[in-house]
Amino acid sequence: MFFTLTLKANISRGGQLKGVLAKLIRVLVDSRTMEKKKMAMTSEARISAKIVAFIPLGFCGLLSVISPDKLDFILYDPDGRGILYYVVGSELLGLAVIWLLMKGVR
């Protein structure tokens, strides 16, 4: 749509298509470059988010193999539930901070 409007405006005013096309190509290349830059700048945060999300799952899997009674305590005992809620809250807070860091990159 932008391309069509640009061409129509240029033709109606008698301009050269070469300049318009060169500017349009530059805009597209710059847009693609900025997208790649953004992906590079957020790659560390994206990996951090994956690691932060995996740690509790990995720990629960390891705990179920090493000491199933302690995992049962965390999951089913009222005192263990406090620990579980703390871990879930900390996870959500950590993921929210990482999300804000990624959102701040423009």
PDB file of C-alpha atoms in Angstrom:
ATOM      1  CA  MET A   1       0.000   0.000   0.000  1.00  0.00           C
ATOM      2  CA  PHE A   2       2.806   2.423   0.940  1.00  0.00           C
ATOM      3  CA  PHE A   3       4.597   1.545  -2.271  1.00  0.00           C
ATOM      4  CA  THR A   4       1.502   2.199  -4.388  1.00  0.00           C
ATOM      5  CA  LEU A   5       0.771   5.538  -2.744  1.00  0.00           C
ATOM      6  CA  THR A   6       4.377   6.610  -3.150  1.00  0.00           C
ATOM      7  CA  LEU A   7       4.391   5.725  -6.836  1.00  0.00           C
ATOM      8  CA  LYS A   8       1.069   7.486  -7.486  1.00  0.00           C
ATOM      9  CA  ALA A   9       2.223  10.649  -5.724  1.00  0.00           C
ATOM     10  CA  ASN A  10       5.539  10.599  -7.556  1.00  0.00           C
ATOM     11  CA  ILE A  11       3.960  10.064 -10.980  1.00  0.00           C
ATOM     12  CA  SER A  12       1.366  12.794 -10.437  1.00  0.00           C
ATOM     13  CA  ARG A  13       4.093  15.302  -9.548  1.00  0.00           C
ATOM     14  CA  GLY A  14       6.472  14.260 -12.312  1.00  0.00           C
ATOM     15  CA  GLY A  15       9.257  12.979 -10.074  1.00  0.00           C
ATOM     16  CA  GLN A  16      11.817  10.326 -10.884  1.00  0.00           C
ATOM     17  CA  LEU A  17      11.072   6.785  -9.811  1.00  0.00           C
ATOM     18  CA  LYS A  18      14.742   6.047  -9.242  1.00  0.00           C
ATOM     19  CA  GLY A  19      14.962   8.285  -6.175  1.00  0.00           C
ATOM     20  CA  VAL A  20      11.709   7.021  -4.699  1.00  0.00           C
ATOM     21  CA  LEU A  21      12.683   3.386  -5.151  1.00  0.00           C
ATOM     22  CA  ALA A  22      16.131   4.015  -3.662  1.00  0.00           C
ATOM     23  CA  LYS A  23      14.566   5.608  -0.575  1.00  0.00           C
ATOM     24  CA  LEU A  24      12.043   2.794  -0.261  1.00  0.00           C
ATOM     25  CA  ILE A  25      14.795   0.184  -0.466  1.00  0.00           C
ATOM     26  CA  ARG A  26      16.778   2.066   2.186  1.00  0.00           C
ATOM     27  CA  VAL A  27      13.740   2.124   4.512  1.00  0.00           C
ATOM     28  CA  LEU A  28      13.224  -1.621   4.077  1.00  0.00           C
ATOM     29  CA  VAL A  29      16.904  -2.412   4.651  1.00  0.00           C
ATOM     30  CA  ASP A  30      17.036  -0.181   7.740  1.00  0.00           C
ATOM     31  CA  SER A  31      13.908  -1.842   9.112  1.00  0.00           C
ATOM     32  CA  ARG A  32      15.404  -5.283   8.651  1.00  0.00           C
ATOM     33  CA  THR A  33      18.700  -4.181  10.218  1.00  0.00           C
ATOM     34  CA  MET A  34      16.909  -2.777  13.262  1.00  0.00           C
ATOM     35  CA  GLU A  35      14.937  -6.001  13.684  1.00  0.00           C
ATOM     36  CA  LYS A  36      18.152  -8.039  13.632  1.00  0.00           C
ATOM     37  CA  LYS A  37      19.745  -5.640  16.110  1.00  0.00           C
ATOM     38  CA  LYS A  38      16.758  -5.966  18.434  1.00  0.00           C
ATOM     39  CA  MET A  39      16.923  -9.757  18.262  1.00  0.00           C
ATOM     40  CA  ALA A  40      20.633  -9.657  19.095  1.00  0.00           C
ATOM     41  CA  MET A  41      20.090  -7.288  22.016  1.00  0.00           C
ATOM     42  CA  THR A  42      17.321  -9.435  23.505  1.00  0.00           C
ATOM     43  CA  SER A  43      18.975 -12.814  22.941  1.00  0.00           C
ATOM     44  CA  GLU A  44      20.630 -12.831  26.365  1.00  0.00           C
ATOM     45  CA  ALA A  45      17.361 -11.950  28.086  1.00  0.00           C
ATOM     46  CA  ARG A  46      15.466 -14.616  26.141  1.00  0.00           C
ATOM     47  CA  ILE A  47      17.990 -17.291  27.140  1.00  0.00           C
ATOM     48  CA  SER A  48      17.850 -16.049  30.745  1.00  0.00           C
ATOM     49  CA  ALA A  49      14.070 -16.385  30.721  1.00  0.00           C
ATOM     50  CA  LYS A  50      14.305 -19.961  29.484  1.00  0.00           C
ATOM     51  CA  ILE A  51      16.883 -20.832  32.139  1.00  0.00           C
ATOM     52  CA  VAL A  52      14.885 -19.164  34.923  1.00  0.00           C
ATOM     53  CA  ALA A  53      11.761 -21.027  33.809  1.00  0.00           C
ATOM     54  CA  PHE A  54      13.574 -24.383  33.636  1.00  0.00           C
ATOM     55  CA  ILE A  55      15.411 -24.294  36.987  1.00  0.00           C
ATOM     56  CA  PRO A  56      12.396 -25.095  39.236  1.00  0.00           C
ATOM     57  CA  LEU A  57      11.181 -27.833  36.911  1.00  0.00           C
ATOM     58  CA  GLY A  58      14.644 -29.366  36.784  1.00  0.00           C
ATOM     59  CA  PHE A  59      14.996 -29.070  40.544  1.00  0.00           C
ATOM     60  CA  CYS A  60      11.623 -30.773  41.131  1.00  0.00           C
ATOM     61  CA  GLY A  61      12.597 -33.576  38.767  1.00  0.00           C
ATOM     62  CA  LEU A  62      15.920 -34.019  40.534  1.00  0.00           C
ATOM     63  CA  LEU A  63      14.252 -33.872  43.948  1.00  0.00           C
ATOM     64  CA  SER A  64      11.725 -36.543  42.929  1.00  0.00           C
ATOM     65  CA  VAL A  65      14.621 -38.870  42.093  1.00  0.00           C
ATOM     66  CA  ILE A  66      16.890 -38.052  45.026  1.00  0.00           C
ATOM     67  CA  SER A  67      14.360 -37.499  47.813  1.00  0.00           C
ATOM     68  CA  PRO A  68      10.697 -38.074  46.950  1.00  0.00           C
ATOM     69  CA  ASP A  69       9.596 -37.514  50.564  1.00  0.00           C
ATOM     70  CA  LYS A  70      10.876 -33.924  50.481  1.00  0.00           C
ATOM     71  CA  LEU A  71       9.024 -33.271  47.230  1.00  0.00           C
ATOM     72  CA  ASP A  72       5.860 -34.671  48.827  1.00  0.00           C
ATOM     73  CA  PHE A  73       6.434 -32.298  51.765  1.00  0.00           C
ATOM     74  CA  ILE A  74       6.613 -29.296  49.449  1.00  0.00           C
ATOM     75  CA  LEU A  75       3.601 -30.337  47.383  1.00  0.00           C
ATOM     76  CA  TYR A  76       1.214 -31.740  50.005  1.00  0.00           C
ATOM     77  CA  ASP A  77       2.152 -30.473  53.493  1.00  0.00           C
ATOM     78  CA  PRO A  78       0.644 -27.132  54.614  1.00  0.00           C
ATOM     79  CA  ASP A  79       4.074 -25.920  55.798  1.00  0.00           C
ATOM     80  CA  GLY A  80       5.631 -26.960  52.502  1.00  0.00           C
ATOM     81  CA  ARG A  81       2.987 -25.039  50.578  1.00  0.00           C
ATOM     82  CA  GLY A  82       4.486 -21.786  51.886  1.00  0.00           C
ATOM     83  CA  ILE A  83       7.790 -22.753  50.301  1.00  0.00           C
ATOM     84  CA  LEU A  84       6.021 -23.686  47.079  1.00  0.00           C
ATOM     85  CA  TYR A  85       4.175 -20.361  46.942  1.00  0.00           C
ATOM     86  CA  TYR A  86       7.423 -18.479  47.596  1.00  0.00           C
ATOM     87  CA  VAL A  87       9.167 -20.322  44.753  1.00  0.00           C
ATOM     88  CA  VAL A  88       6.297 -19.735  42.322  1.00  0.00           C
ATOM     89  CA  GLY A  89       6.127 -16.047  43.285  1.00  0.00           C
ATOM     90  CA  SER A  90       9.884 -15.644  42.861  1.00  0.00           C
ATOM     91  CA  GLU A  91       9.710 -17.311  39.461  1.00  0.00           C
ATOM     92  CA  LEU A  92       6.928 -15.045  38.286  1.00  0.00           C
ATOM     93  CA  LEU A  93       8.783 -11.979  39.562  1.00  0.00           C
ATOM     94  CA  GLY A  94      11.979 -13.040  37.792  1.00  0.00           C
ATOM     95  CA  LEU A  95      10.169 -13.679  34.524  1.00  0.00           C
ATOM     96  CA  ALA A  96       8.376 -10.321  34.821  1.00  0.00           C
ATOM     97  CA  VAL A  97      11.704  -8.512  35.274  1.00  0.00           C
ATOM     98  CA  ILE A  98      13.169 -10.282  32.249  1.00  0.00           C
ATOM     99  CA  TRP A  99      10.059  -9.441  30.218  1.00  0.00           C
ATOM    100  CA  LEU A 100      10.407  -5.765  31.174  1.00  0.00           C
ATOM    101  CA  LEU A 101      14.068  -5.827  30.161  1.00  0.00           C
ATOM    102  CA  MET A 102      13.193  -7.274  26.767  1.00  0.00           C
ATOM    103  CA  LYS A 103      10.324  -4.832  26.305  1.00  0.00           C
ATOM    104  CA  GLY A 104      12.651  -1.899  27.007  1.00  0.00           C
ATOM    105  CA  VAL A 105      14.848  -2.698  24.009  1.00  0.00           C
ATOM    106  CA  ARG A 106      13.712  -0.772  20.932  1.00  0.00           C
TER     107      ARG A 106
END
